[in-house]
GROMACS .gro file of C-alpha atoms in nm:
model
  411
    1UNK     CA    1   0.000   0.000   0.000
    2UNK     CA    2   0.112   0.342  -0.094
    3UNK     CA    3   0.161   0.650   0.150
    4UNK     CA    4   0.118   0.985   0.082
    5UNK     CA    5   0.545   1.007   0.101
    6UNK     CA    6   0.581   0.723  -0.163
    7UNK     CA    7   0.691   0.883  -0.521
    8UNK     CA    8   0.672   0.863  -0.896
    9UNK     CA    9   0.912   0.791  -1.144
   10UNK     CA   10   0.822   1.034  -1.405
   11UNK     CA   11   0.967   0.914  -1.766
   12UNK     CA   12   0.908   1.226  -2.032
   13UNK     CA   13   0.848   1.033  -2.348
   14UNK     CA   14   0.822   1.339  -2.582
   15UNK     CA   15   1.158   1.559  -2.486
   16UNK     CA   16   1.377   1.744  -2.781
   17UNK     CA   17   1.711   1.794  -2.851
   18UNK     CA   18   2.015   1.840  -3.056
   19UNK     CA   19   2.365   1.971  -3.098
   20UNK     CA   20   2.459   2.323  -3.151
   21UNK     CA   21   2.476   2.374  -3.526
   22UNK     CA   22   2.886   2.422  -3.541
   23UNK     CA   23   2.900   2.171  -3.324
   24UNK     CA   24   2.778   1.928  -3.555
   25UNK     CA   25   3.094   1.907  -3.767
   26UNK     CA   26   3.287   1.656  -3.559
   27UNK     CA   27   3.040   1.410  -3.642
   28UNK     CA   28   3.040   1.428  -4.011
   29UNK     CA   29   3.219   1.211  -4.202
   30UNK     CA   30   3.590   1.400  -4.315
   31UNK     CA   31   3.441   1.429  -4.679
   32UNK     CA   32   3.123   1.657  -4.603
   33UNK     CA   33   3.318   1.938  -4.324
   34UNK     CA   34   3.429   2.194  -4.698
   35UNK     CA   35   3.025   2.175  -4.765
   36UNK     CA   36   2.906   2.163  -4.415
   37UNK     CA   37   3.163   2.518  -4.357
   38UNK     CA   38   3.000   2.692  -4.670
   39UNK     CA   39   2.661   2.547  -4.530
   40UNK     CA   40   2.696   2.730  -4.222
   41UNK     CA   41   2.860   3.040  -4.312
   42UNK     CA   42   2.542   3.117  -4.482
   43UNK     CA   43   2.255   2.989  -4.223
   44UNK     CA   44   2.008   3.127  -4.100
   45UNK     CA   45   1.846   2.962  -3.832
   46UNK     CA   46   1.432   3.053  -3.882
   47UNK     CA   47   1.341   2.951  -3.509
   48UNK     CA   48   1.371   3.231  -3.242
   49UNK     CA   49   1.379   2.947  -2.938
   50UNK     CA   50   1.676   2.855  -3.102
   51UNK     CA   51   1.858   3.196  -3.128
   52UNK     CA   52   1.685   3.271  -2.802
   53UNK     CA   53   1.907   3.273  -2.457
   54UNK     CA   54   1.765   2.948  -2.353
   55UNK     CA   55   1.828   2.720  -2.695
   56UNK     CA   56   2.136   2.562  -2.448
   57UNK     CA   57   1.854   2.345  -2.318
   58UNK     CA   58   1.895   2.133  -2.639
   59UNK     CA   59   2.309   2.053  -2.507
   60UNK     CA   60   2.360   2.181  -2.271
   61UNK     CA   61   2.349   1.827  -2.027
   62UNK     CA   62   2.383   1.931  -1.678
   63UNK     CA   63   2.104   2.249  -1.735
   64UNK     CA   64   1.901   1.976  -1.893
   65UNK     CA   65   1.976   1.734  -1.621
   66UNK     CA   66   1.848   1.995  -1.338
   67UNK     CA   67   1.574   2.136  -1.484
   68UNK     CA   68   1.392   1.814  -1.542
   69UNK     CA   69   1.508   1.715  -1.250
   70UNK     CA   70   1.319   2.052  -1.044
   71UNK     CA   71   1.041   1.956  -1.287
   72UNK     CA   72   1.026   1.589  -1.108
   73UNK     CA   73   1.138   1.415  -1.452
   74UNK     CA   74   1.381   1.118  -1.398
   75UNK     CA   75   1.421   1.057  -1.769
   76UNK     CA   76   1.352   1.093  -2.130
   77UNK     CA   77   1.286   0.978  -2.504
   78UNK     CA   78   1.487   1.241  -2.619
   79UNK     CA   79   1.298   1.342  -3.027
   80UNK     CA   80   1.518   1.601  -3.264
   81UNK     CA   81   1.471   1.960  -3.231
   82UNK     CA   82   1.750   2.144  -3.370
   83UNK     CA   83   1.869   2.184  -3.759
   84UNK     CA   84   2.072   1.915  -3.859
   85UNK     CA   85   2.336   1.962  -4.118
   86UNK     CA   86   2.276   2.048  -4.472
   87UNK     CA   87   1.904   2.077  -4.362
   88UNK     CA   88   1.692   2.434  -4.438
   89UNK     CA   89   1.459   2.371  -4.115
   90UNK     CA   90   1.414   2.105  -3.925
   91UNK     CA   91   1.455   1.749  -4.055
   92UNK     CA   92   1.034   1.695  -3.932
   93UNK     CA   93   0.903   1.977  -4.165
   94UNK     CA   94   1.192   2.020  -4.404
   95UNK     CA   95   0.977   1.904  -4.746
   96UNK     CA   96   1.131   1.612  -4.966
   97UNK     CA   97   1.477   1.762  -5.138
   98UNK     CA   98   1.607   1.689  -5.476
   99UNK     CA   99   1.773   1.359  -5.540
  100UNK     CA  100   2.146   1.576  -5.554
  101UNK     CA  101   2.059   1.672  -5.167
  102UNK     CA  102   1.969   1.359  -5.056
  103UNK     CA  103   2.362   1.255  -4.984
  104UNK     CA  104   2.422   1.558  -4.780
  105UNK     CA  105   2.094   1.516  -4.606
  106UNK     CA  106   2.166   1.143  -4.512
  107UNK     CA  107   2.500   1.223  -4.360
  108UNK     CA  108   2.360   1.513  -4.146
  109UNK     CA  109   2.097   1.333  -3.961
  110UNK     CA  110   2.392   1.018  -3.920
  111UNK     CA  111   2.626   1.321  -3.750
  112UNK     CA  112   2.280   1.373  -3.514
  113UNK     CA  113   2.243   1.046  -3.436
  114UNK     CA  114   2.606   0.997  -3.344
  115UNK     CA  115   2.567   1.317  -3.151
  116UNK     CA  116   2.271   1.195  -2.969
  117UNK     CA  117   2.455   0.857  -2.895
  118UNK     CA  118   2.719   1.056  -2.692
  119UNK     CA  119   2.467   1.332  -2.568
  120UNK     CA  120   2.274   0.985  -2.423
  121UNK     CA  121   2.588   0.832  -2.309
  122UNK     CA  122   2.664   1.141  -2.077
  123UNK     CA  123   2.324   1.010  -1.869
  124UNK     CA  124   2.324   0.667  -1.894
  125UNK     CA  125   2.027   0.525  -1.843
  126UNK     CA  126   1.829   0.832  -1.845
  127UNK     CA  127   1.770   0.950  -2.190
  128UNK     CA  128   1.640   0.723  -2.460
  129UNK     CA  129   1.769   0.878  -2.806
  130UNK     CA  130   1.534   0.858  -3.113
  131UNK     CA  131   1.724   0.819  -3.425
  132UNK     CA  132   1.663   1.020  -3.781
  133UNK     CA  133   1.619   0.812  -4.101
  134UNK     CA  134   1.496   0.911  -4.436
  135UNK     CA  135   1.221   0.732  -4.643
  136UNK     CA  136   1.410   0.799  -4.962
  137UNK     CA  137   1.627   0.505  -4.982
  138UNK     CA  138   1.503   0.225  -4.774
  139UNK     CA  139   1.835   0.004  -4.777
  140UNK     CA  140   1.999   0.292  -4.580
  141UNK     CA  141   1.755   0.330  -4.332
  142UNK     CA  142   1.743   0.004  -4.233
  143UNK     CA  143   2.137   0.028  -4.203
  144UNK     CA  144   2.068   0.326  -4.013
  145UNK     CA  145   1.802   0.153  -3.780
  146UNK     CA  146   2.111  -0.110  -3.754
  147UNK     CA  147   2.404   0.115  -3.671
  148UNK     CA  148   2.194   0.346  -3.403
  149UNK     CA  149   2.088   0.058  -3.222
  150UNK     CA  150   2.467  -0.065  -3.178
  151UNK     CA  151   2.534   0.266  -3.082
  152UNK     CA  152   2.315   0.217  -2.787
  153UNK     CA  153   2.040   0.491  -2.882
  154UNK     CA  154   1.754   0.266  -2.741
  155UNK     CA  155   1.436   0.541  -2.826
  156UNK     CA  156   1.351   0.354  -3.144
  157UNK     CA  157   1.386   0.563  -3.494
  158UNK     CA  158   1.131   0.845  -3.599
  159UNK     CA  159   0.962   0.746  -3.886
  160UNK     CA  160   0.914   1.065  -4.131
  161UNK     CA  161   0.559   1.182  -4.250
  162UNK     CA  162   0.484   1.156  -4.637
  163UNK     CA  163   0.276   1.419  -4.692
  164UNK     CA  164   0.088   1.447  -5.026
  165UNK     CA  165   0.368   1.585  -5.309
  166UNK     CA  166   0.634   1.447  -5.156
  167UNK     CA  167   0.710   1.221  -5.405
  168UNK     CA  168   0.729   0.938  -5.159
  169UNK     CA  169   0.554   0.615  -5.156
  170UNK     CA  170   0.259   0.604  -4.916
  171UNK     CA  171   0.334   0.434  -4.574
  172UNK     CA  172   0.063   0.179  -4.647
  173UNK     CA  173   0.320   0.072  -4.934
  174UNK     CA  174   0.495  -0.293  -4.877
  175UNK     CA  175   0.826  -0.082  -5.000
  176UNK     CA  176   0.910  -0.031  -4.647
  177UNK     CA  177   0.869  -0.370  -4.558
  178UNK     CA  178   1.289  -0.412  -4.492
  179UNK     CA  179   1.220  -0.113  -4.260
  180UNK     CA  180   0.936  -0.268  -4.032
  181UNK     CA  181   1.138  -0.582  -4.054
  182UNK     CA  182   1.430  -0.422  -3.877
  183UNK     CA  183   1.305  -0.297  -3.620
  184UNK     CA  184   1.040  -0.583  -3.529
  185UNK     CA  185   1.379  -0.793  -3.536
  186UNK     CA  186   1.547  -0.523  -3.272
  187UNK     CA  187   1.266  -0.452  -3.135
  188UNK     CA  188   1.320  -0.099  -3.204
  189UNK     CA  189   1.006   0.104  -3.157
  190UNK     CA  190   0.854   0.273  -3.443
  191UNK     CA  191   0.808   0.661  -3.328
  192UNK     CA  192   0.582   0.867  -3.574
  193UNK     CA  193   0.553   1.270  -3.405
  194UNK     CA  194   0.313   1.524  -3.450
  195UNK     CA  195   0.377   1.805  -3.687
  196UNK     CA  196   0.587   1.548  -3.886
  197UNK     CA  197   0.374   1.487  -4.211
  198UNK     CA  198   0.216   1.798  -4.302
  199UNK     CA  199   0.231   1.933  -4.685
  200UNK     CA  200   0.322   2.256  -4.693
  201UNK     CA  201   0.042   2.532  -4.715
  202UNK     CA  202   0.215   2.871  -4.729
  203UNK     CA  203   0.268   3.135  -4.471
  204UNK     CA  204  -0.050   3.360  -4.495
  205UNK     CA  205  -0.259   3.355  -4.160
  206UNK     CA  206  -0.483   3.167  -4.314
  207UNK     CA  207  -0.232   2.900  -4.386
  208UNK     CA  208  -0.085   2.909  -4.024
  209UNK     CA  209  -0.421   2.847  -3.889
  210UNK     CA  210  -0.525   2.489  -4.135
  211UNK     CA  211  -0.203   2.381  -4.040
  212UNK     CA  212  -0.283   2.408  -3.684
  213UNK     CA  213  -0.595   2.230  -3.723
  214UNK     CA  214  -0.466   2.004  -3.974
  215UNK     CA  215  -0.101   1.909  -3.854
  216UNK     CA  216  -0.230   1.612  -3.626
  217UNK     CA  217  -0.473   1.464  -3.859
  218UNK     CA  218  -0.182   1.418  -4.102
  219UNK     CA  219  -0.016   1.280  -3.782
  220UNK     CA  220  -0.264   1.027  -3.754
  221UNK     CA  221  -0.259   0.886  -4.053
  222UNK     CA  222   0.062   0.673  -3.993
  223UNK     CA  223  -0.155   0.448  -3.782
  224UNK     CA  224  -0.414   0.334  -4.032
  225UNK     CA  225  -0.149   0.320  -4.328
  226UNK     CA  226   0.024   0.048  -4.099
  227UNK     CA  227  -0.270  -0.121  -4.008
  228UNK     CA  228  -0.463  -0.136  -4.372
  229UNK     CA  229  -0.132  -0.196  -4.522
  230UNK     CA  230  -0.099  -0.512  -4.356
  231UNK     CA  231   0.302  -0.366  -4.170
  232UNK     CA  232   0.162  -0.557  -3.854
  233UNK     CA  233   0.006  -0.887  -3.986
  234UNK     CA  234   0.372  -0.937  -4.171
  235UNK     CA  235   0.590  -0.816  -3.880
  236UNK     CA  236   0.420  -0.943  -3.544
  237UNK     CA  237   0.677  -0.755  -3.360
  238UNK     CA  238   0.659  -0.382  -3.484
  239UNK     CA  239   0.534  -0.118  -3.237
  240UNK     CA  240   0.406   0.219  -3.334
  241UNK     CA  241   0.416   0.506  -3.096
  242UNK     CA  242   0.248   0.804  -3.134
  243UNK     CA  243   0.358   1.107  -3.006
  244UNK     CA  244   0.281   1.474  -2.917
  245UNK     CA  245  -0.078   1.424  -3.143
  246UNK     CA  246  -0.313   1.422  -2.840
  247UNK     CA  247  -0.489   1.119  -2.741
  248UNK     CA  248  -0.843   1.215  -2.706
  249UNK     CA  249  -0.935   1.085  -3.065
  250UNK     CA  250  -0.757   0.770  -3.020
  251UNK     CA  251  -1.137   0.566  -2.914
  252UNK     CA  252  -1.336   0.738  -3.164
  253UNK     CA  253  -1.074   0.648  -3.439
  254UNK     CA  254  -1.026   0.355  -3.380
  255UNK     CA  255  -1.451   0.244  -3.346
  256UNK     CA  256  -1.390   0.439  -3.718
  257UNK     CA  257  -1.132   0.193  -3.859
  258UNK     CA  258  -1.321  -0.104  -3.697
  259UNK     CA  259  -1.635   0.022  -3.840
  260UNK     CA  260  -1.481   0.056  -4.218
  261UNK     CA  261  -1.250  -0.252  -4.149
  262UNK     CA  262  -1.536  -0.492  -4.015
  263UNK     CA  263  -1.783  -0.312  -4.331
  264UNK     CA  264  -1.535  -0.353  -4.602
  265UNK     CA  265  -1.444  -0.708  -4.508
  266UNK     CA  266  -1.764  -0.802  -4.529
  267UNK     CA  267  -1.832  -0.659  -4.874
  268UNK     CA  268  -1.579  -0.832  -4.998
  269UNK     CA  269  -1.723  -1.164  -4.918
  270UNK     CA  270  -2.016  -1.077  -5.099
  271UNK     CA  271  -2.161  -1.053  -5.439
  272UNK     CA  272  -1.999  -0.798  -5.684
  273UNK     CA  273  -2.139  -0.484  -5.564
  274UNK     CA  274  -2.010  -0.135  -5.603
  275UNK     CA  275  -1.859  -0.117  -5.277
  276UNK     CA  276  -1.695  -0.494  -5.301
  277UNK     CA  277  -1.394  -0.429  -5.439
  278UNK     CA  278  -1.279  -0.179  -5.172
  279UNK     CA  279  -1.236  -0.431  -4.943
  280UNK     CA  280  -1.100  -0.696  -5.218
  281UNK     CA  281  -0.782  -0.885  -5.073
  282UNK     CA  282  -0.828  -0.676  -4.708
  283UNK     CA  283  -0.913  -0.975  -4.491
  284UNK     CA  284  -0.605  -1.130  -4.584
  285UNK     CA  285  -0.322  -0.826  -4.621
  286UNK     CA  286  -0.455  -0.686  -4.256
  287UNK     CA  287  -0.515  -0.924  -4.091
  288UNK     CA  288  -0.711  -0.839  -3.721
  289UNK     CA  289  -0.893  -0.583  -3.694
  290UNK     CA  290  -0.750  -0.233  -3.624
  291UNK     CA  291  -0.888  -0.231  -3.236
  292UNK     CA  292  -0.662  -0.555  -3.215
  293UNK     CA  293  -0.399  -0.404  -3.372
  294UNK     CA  294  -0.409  -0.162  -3.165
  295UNK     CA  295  -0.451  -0.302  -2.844
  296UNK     CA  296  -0.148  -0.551  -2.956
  297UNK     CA  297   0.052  -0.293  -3.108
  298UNK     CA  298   0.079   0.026  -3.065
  299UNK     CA  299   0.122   0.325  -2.800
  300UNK     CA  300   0.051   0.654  -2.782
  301UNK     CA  301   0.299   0.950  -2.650
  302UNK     CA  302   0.059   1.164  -2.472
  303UNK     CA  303   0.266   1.493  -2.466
  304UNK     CA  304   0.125   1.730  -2.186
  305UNK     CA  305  -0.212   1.498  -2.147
  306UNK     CA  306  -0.522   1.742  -2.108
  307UNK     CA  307  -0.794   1.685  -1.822
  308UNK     CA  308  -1.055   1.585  -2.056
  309UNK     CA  309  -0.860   1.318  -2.206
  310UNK     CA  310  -0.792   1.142  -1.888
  311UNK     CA  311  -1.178   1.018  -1.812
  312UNK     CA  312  -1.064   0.775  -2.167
  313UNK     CA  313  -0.781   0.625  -2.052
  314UNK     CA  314  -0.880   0.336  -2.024
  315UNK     CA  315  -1.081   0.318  -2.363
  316UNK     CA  316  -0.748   0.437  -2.501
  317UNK     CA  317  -0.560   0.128  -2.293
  318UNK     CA  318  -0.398   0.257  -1.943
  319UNK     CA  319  -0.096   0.015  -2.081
  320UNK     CA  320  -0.073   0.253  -2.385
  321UNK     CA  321  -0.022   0.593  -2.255
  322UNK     CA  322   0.285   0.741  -2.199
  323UNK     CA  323   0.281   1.121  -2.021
  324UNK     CA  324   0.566   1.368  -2.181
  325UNK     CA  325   0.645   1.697  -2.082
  326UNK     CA  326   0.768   1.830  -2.413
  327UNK     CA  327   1.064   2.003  -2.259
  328UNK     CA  328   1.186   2.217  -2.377
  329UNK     CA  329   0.930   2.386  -2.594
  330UNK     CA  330   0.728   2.672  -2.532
  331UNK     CA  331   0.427   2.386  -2.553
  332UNK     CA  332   0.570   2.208  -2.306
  333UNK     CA  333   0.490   2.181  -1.946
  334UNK     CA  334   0.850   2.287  -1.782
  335UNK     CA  335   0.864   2.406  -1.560
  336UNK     CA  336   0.509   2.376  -1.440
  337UNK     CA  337   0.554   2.002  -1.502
  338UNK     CA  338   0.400   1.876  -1.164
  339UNK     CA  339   0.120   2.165  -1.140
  340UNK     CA  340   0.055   1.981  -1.515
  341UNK     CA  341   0.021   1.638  -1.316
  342UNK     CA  342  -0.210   1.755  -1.065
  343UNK     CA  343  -0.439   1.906  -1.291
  344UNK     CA  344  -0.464   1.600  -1.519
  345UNK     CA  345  -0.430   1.330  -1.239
  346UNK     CA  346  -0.531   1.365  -0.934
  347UNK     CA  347  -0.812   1.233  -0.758
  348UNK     CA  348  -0.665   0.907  -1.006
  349UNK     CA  349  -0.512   0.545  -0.837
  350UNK     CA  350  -0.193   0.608  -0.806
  351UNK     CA  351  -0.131   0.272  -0.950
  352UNK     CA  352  -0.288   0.434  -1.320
  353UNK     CA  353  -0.081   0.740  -1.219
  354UNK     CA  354   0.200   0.538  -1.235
  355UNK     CA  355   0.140   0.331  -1.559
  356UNK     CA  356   0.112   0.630  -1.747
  357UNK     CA  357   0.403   0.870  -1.570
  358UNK     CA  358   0.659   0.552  -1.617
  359UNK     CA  359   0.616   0.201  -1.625
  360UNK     CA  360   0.465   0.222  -1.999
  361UNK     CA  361   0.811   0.388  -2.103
  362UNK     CA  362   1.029   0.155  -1.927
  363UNK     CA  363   0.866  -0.105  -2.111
  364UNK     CA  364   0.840   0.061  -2.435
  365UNK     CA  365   1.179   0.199  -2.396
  366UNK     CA  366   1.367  -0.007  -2.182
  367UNK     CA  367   1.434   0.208  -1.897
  368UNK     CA  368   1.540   0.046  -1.608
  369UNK     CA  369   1.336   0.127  -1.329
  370UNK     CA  370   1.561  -0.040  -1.070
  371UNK     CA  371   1.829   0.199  -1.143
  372UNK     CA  372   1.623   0.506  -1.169
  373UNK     CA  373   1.432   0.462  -0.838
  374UNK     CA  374   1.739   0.673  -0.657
  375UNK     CA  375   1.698   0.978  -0.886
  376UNK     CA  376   1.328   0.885  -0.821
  377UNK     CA  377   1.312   0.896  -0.454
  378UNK     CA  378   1.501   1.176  -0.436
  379UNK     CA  379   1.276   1.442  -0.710
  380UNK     CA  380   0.993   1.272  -0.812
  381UNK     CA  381   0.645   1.397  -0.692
  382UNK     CA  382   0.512   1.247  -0.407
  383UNK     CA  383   0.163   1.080  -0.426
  384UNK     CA  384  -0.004   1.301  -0.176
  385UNK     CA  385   0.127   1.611  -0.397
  386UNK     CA  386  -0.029   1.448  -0.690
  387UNK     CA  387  -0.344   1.397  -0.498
  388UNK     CA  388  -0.435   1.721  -0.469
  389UNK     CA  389  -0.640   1.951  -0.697
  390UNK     CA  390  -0.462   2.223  -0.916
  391UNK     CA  391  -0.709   2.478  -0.826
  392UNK     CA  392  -0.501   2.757  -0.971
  393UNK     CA  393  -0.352   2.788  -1.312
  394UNK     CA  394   0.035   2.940  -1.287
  395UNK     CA  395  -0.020   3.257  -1.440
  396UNK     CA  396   0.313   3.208  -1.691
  397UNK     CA  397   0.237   2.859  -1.790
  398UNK     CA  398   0.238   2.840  -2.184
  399UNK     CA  399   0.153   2.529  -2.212
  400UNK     CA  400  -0.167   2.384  -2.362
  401UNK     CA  401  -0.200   2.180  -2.053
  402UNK     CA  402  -0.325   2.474  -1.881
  403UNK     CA  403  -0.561   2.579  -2.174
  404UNK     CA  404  -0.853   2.730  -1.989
  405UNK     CA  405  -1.162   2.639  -2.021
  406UNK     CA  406  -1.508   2.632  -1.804
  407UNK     CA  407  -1.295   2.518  -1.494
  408UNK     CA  408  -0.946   2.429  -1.439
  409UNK     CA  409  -1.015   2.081  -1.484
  410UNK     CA  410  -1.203   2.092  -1.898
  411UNK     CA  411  -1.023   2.242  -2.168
   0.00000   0.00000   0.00000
């Protein structure tokens, strides 16, 4: 039985990083530094938290260290956020380049991933690196997926977006097949994150505001690629995790896919009707149905979870959620992190509390709790702090986990 002194151990599963941009040239190969000097003579970076005073939160390891730390965070899947070489923006929204760029663009995100082994190494057994790939030559991702998990990077690889003009296949495609094999043989989870597989819409206000609607709902559409396309029927072992998309939808989406799945199916079986061959050869690529799938499957990286999300958790699967502070973007909930907790959580078993603030990662990522219960026991929140009501908002917080609404607790 629990006491009210007994405490967390809070895993972040969506946190960002990356090296500083000149200090990205040690980990290109010898052939690229003449063209990565030219590069970044001329570059402009186009994000202000990244020229801004606190960007050092990206490398900076011990000011990372204590601020999660102060923020009760043991630990973290540590996503991309700075510019990797030879890349205009960052490597999640830069669009598809030209087949000449595609070189220089492979052996920037390699010198990230080799930074992020060593940034990773400097905690060990606190940060979980995800590693970069491109879509644009399968072969070398799955060396990639290969070398990254030698190098001890244990967050799994981020699997691009392929937004419409890309010019890449779809991810329902069976091209990627050698990819899902991969990491189903590693066991290296599949990581698709929000904002990551949005076309391109322009600048105007207008534009700003569909992608803001829109960004996630590209998001989402990873999951029922994989699933129609049959990814987890041929690779039993594949995870997909979902991250920094909300998790709200994640019921109603999936009653959608069951409904279409379960509809189409049956079609099929039928008569030659209009609607039969839509669900031609499904039964067989998919497989179970996408609620199985699901259930089986995948996770979900629920980035600064919202009070009105909680009441689904366990429609969503209370062994599927994983809490992440988002540090350190604006979004995120640093370094109102616990103030976050009690406004989503409490009143909640703390055995729930704890599913979803750690023992989900350490399985998905292979944290070991054992050797994080010191760090633990020494800054995690206690489950009589988590108890407690937020009843006020902090009056700085920037996060969308403090969106108001009709109360503190509905957004």
């Amino acid at each position: 039985m629990s006491t009210p002194e007994d405490r967390y151990t809070v895993i972040s599963a969506d946190c960002h990083a990356g090296a500083d941009l000149l200090d990205y040239k040690p980990y290109l190969a010898a052939e690229h530094h003449d063209a990565f000097d030219a590069w970044a003579a001329t570059y402009v970076n186009p994000y202000e938290d990244l020229l801004a005073d606190t960007a050092d939160r990206n490398w900076n390891s011990a000011r990372r260290l204590a601020e999660l730390e102060a923020d009760g965070i043991v630990a973290e899947v540590v996503f991309p956020n700075t510019i990797p070489p030879f890349f205009p923006s960052a490597s999640l929204m830069a669009p598809a380049p030209t087949r000449a760029e595609f070189e220089q663009r492979w052996a920037g995100l390699r010198a990230h991933n080799r930074w992020l082994a060593d940034f990773c190494a400097d905690a060990p057994g606190r940060r979980a690196g995800v590693a970069q790939i491109l879509l644009n030559d399968v072969d070398e991702a799955v060396r990639e997926v290969r070398r990254t998990k030698e190098a001890g990077l244990t967050g799994g690889v981020l699997l691009p977006g392929t937004p419409p003009g890309s010019g890449l296949p779809e991810l329902h495609s069976e091209v990627y097949d050698p990819l899902w094999a991969v990491c189903a043989e590693l066991e290296v989870p599949v990581n698709h994150h929000g904002g990551s597989a949005s076309p391109p819409l322009g600048d105007e206000p207008a534009a700003r505001a569909v992608f803001m609607v829109e960004t996630t709902w590209f998001s989402h559409r990873a999951l029922w690629h994989l699933m129609f396309g049959g990814a987890f029927r041929r690779h039993p072992g594949l995870r997909l995790v979902l991250t920094e998309q909300g998790s709200g939808w994640i019921p109603g989406v999936l009653g959608m896919l069951d409904y279409y799945h379960g509809r189409l199916v049956a079609a099929a079986s039928r008569a030659a009707t209009a609607e039969s061959k839509f669900g031609a050869g499904l039964a067989a690529s998919m497989g179970a149905s996408p609620g199985s799938v699901w259930r089986e499957s995948c996770y979900v990286g629920a980035s600064f979870m919202r009070p009105h999300e909680v009441p689904l958790r366990h429609r969503i699967g209370l062994d599927k959620i994983m809490w992440g502070s988002d540090y350190p973007h604006d979004e995120g909930t640093h370094p109102y992190s616990r103030e976050a907790l009690r406004l989503a959580y409490a009143g909640l078993p703390p055995d729930e509390i704890a599913q979803m603030l750690g023992t989900n990662a350490a399985r998905v990522y292979g944290f070991d709790l054992t050797r994080l219960a010191p760090t633990a026991a020494r800054v995690g929140p206690t489950h009589g702090e988590l108890s407690e009501p937020l009843e006020k908002i902090p009056p700085d917080a920037t996060s969308p986990a403090f969106a108001r609404g009709g109360s503190v607790r509905v957004w």
